[in-house]
Short mmCIF file of C-alpha atoms in Angstrom, two decimals:
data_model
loop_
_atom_site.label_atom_id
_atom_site.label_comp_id
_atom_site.label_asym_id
_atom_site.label_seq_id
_atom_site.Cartn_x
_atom_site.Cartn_y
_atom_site.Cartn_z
CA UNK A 1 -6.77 -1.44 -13.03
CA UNK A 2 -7.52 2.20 -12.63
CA UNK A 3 -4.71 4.62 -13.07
CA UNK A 4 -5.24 6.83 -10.73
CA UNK A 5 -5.18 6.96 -6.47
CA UNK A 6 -7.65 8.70 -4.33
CA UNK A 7 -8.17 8.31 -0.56
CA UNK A 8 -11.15 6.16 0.00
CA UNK A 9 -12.90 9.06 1.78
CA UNK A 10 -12.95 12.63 2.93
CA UNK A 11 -14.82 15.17 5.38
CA UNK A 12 -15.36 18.90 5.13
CA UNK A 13 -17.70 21.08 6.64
CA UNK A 14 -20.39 23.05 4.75
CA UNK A 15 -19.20 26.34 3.22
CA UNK A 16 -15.51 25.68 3.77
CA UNK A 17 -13.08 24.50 0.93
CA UNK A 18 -13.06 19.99 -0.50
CA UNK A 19 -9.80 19.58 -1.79
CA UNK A 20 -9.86 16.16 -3.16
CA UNK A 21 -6.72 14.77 -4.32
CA UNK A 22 -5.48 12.31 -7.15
CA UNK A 23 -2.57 10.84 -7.97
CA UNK A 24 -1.53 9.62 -11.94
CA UNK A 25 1.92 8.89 -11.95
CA UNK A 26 1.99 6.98 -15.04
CA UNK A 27 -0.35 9.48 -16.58
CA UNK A 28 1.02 10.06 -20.42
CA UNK A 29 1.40 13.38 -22.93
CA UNK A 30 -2.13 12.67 -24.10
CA UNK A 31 -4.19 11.66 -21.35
CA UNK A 32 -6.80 14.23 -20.11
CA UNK A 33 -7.67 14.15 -16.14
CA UNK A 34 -11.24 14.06 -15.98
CA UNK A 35 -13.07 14.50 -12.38
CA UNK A 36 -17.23 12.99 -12.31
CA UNK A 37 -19.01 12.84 -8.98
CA UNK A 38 -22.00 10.24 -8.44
CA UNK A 39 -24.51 11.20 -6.02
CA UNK A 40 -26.10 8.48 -4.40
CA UNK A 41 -28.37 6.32 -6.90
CA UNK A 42 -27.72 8.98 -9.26
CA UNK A 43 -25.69 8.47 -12.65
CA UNK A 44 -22.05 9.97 -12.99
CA UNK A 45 -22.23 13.41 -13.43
CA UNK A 46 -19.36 15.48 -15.68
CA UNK A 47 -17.32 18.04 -13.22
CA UNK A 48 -14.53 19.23 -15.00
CA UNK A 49 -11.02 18.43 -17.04
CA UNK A 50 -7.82 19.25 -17.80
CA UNK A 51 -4.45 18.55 -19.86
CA UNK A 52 -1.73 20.45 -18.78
CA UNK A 53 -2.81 23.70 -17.29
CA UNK A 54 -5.69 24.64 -14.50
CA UNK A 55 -9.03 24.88 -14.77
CA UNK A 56 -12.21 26.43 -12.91
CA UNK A 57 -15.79 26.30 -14.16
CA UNK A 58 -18.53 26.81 -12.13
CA UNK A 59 -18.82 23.52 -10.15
CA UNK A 60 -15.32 23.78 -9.35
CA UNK A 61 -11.29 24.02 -9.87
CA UNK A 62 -8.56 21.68 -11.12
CA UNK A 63 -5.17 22.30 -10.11
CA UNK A 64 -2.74 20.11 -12.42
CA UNK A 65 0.54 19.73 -10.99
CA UNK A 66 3.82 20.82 -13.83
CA UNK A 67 4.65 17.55 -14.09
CA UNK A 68 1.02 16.00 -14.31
CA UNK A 69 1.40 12.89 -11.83
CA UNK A 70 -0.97 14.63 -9.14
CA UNK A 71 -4.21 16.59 -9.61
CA UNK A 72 -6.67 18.37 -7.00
CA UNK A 73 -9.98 19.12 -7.01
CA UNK A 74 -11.19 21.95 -5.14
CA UNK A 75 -14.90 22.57 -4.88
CA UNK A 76 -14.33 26.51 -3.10
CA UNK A 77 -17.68 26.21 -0.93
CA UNK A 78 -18.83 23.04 -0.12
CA UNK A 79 -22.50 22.53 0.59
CA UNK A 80 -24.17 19.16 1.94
CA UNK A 81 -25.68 18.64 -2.16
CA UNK A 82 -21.81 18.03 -2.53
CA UNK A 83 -21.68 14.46 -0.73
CA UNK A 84 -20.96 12.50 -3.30
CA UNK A 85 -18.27 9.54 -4.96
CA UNK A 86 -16.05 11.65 -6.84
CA UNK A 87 -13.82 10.02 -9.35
CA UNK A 88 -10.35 10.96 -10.66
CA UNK A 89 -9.74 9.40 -14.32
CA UNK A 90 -7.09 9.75 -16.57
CA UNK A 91 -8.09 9.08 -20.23
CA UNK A 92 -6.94 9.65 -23.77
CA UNK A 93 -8.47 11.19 -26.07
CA UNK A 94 -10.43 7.39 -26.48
CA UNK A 95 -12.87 9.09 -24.24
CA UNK A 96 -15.58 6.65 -23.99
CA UNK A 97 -14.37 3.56 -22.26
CA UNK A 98 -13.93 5.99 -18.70
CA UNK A 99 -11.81 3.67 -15.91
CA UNK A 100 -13.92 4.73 -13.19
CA UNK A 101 -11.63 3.27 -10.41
CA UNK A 102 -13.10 3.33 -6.54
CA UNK A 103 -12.97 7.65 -6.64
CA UNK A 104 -13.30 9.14 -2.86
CA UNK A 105 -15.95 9.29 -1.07
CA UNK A 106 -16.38 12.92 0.50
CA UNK A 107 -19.05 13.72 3.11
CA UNK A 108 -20.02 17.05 3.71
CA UNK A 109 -21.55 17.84 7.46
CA UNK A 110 -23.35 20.97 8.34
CA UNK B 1 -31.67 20.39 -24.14
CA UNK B 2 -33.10 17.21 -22.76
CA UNK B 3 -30.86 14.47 -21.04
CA UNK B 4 -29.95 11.08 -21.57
CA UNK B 5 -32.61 8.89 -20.84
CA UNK B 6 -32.85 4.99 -20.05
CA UNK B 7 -35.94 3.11 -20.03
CA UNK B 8 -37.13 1.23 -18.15
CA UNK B 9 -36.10 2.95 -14.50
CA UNK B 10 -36.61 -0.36 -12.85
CA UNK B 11 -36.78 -3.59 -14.04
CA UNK B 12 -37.26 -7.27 -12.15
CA UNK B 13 -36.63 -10.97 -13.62
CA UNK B 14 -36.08 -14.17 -12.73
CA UNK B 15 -32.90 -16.27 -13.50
CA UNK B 16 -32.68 -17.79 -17.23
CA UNK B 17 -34.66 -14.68 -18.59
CA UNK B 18 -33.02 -12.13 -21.31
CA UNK B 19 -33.86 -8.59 -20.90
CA UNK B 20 -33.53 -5.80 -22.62
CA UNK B 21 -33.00 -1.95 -21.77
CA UNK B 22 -32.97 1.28 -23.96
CA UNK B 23 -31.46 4.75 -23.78
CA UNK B 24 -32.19 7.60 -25.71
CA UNK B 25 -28.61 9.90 -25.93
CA UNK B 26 -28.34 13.92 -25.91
CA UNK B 27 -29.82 15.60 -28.82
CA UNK B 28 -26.55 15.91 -30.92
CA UNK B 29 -24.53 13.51 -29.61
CA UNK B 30 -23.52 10.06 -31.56
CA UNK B 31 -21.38 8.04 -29.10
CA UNK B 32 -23.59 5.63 -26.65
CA UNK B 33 -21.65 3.93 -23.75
CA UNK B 34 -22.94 1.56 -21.31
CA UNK B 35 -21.79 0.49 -18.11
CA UNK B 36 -22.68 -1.83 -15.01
CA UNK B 37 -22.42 -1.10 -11.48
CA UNK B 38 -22.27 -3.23 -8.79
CA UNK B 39 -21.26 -2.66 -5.41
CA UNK B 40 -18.48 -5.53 -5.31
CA UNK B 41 -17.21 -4.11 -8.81
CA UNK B 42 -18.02 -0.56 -8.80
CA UNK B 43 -18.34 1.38 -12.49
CA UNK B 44 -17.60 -1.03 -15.00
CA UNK B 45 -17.48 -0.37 -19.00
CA UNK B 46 -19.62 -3.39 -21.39
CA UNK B 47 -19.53 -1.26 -24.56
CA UNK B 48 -19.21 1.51 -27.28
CA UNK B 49 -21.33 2.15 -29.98
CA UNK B 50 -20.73 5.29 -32.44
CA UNK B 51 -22.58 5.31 -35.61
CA UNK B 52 -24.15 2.14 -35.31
CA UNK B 53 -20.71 0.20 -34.93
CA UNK B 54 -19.64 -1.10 -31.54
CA UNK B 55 -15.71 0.48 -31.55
CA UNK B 56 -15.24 -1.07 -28.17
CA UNK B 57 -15.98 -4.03 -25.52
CA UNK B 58 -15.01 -4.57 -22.12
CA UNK B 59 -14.42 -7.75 -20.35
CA UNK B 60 -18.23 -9.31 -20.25
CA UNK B 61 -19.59 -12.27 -21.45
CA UNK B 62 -20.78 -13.03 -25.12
CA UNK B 63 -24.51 -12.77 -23.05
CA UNK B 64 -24.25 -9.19 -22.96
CA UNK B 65 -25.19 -7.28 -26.35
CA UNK B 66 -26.10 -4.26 -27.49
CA UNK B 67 -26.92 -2.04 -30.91
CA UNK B 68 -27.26 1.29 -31.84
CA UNK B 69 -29.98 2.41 -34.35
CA UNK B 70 -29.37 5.47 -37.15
CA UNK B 71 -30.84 8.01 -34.68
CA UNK B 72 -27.88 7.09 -31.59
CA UNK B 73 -30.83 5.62 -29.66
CA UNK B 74 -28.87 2.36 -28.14
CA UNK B 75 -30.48 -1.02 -26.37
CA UNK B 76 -28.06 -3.19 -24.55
CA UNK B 77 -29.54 -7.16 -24.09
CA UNK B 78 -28.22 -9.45 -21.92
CA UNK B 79 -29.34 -13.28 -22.24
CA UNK B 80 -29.58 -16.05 -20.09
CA UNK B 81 -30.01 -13.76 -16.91
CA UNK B 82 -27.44 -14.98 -13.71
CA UNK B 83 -28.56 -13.49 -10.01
CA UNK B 84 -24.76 -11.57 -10.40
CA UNK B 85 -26.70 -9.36 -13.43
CA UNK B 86 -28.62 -7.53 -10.85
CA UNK B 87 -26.94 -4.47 -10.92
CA UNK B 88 -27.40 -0.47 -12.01
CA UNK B 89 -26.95 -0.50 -15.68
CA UNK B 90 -26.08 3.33 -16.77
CA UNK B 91 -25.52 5.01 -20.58
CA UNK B 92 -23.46 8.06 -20.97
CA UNK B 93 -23.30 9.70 -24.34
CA UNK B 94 -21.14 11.94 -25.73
CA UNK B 95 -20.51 14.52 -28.96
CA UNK B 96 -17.28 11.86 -29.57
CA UNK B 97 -15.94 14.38 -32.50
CA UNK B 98 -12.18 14.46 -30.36
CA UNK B 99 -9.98 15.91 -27.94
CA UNK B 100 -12.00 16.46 -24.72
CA UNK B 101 -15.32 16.12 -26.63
CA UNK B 102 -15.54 12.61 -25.33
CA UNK B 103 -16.69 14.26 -22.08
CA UNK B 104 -19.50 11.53 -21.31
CA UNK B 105 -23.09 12.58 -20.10
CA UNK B 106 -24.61 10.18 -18.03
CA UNK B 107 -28.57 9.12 -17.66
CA UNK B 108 -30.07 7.89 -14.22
CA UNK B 109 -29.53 4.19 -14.70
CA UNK B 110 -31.52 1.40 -14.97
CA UNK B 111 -32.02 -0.71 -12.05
CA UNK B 112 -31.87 -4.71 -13.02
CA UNK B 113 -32.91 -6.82 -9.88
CA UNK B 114 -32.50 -10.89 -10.68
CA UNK B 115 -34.28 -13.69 -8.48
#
């Protein structure tokens, strides 16, 4: 079973903030939270990760709570390329056997 | 640098065949994953190779196989073909030298229909 808990879906209109959230209770010392979005057909695609503190790249922002049982994604501008399955995994640093869990679903409208 | 990429894009065959599908990882990059997904089961991971050793299964059958070759290039087989095979069969590869390095890049998928 995954470790983590998403909301099955989300809206947000084009241009204004997705803040997807994640919950990891049991999440432990060593476990990275790793976000991927899959666009429809499309294979995974890498978004960002974190251990302990935040972290913004390009494609978007993750706010790690202190204690590390919650995480949020925030993509700052949504556009309608963003509708997508985006997944919230927790993961040591074993890496390559990713619990992909059912993620959110967010639909962006114009 | 190029992507991963999975040959062949789309693939059909009947029940009782074997088939076999390929993926070429990032330049660089030594660990080869595979996974199936199916609507009812969503993302699910069938195995790990990293320098031509498979370091890690998940919960499939003995009819799913796979190898890796000395250049990372990776083929996954599955036998005896059952109409609940017909799924999206993705790779991911990654540099899989530690720590967050295990970040996994994905290829488009191959598309397994069974009749």
């Amino acid at each position: 079973d995954a470790k983590t808990t998403q909301p099955p879906s989300m809206d947000c209109a084009e241009g204004r903030a997705a803040n997807l959230p994640c919950n990891h209770s049991t999440i432990s010392g060593n476990e990275y939270v790793y976000w991927y979005r899959q666009i429809h057909s499309q294979g995974p695609q890498y978004i960002i990760h974190g251990l302990k503190n935040n972290e913004t790249n390009e494609m978007a922002s993750l706010i790690i709570t202190e204690d590390r049982k919650s995480s949020t994604l925030i993509l700052p501008h949504a556009t309608l390329r963003d509708t997508a399955v985006y997944y919230c995994i927790v993961d040591s640093n074993s890496g390559y056997a990713l619990n992909f869990g059912k993620g959110t679903s967010l639909l962006v409208t114009p | 640098k190029a992507g991963v990429t999975q040959t062949p894009r789309y693939l059909i065959k009947t029940r009782g065949q074997q088939v076999t599908l390929s993926c070429s990882p990032i330049s660089g990059h030594r660990s080869v994953s595979w996974y199936q997904q199916t609507p009812g089961q969503g993302l699910q991971f069938l195995f790990e190779y990293f320098s031509e050793t498979q370091r890690n299964k998940g919960n499939f059958p003995g009819r799913f196989s796979g190898r890796q070759f000395s250049n990372s290039r990776s083929e996954m087989n599955v036998s005896t073909l059952e109409l609940g095979d017909s799924a999206l069969y993705l790779c991911a590869s990654s540099l899989s030298t530690g720590g967050a390095l295990y970040t996994q890049y994905f290829g488009p998928g191959t598309r397994l229909t069974v009749l």
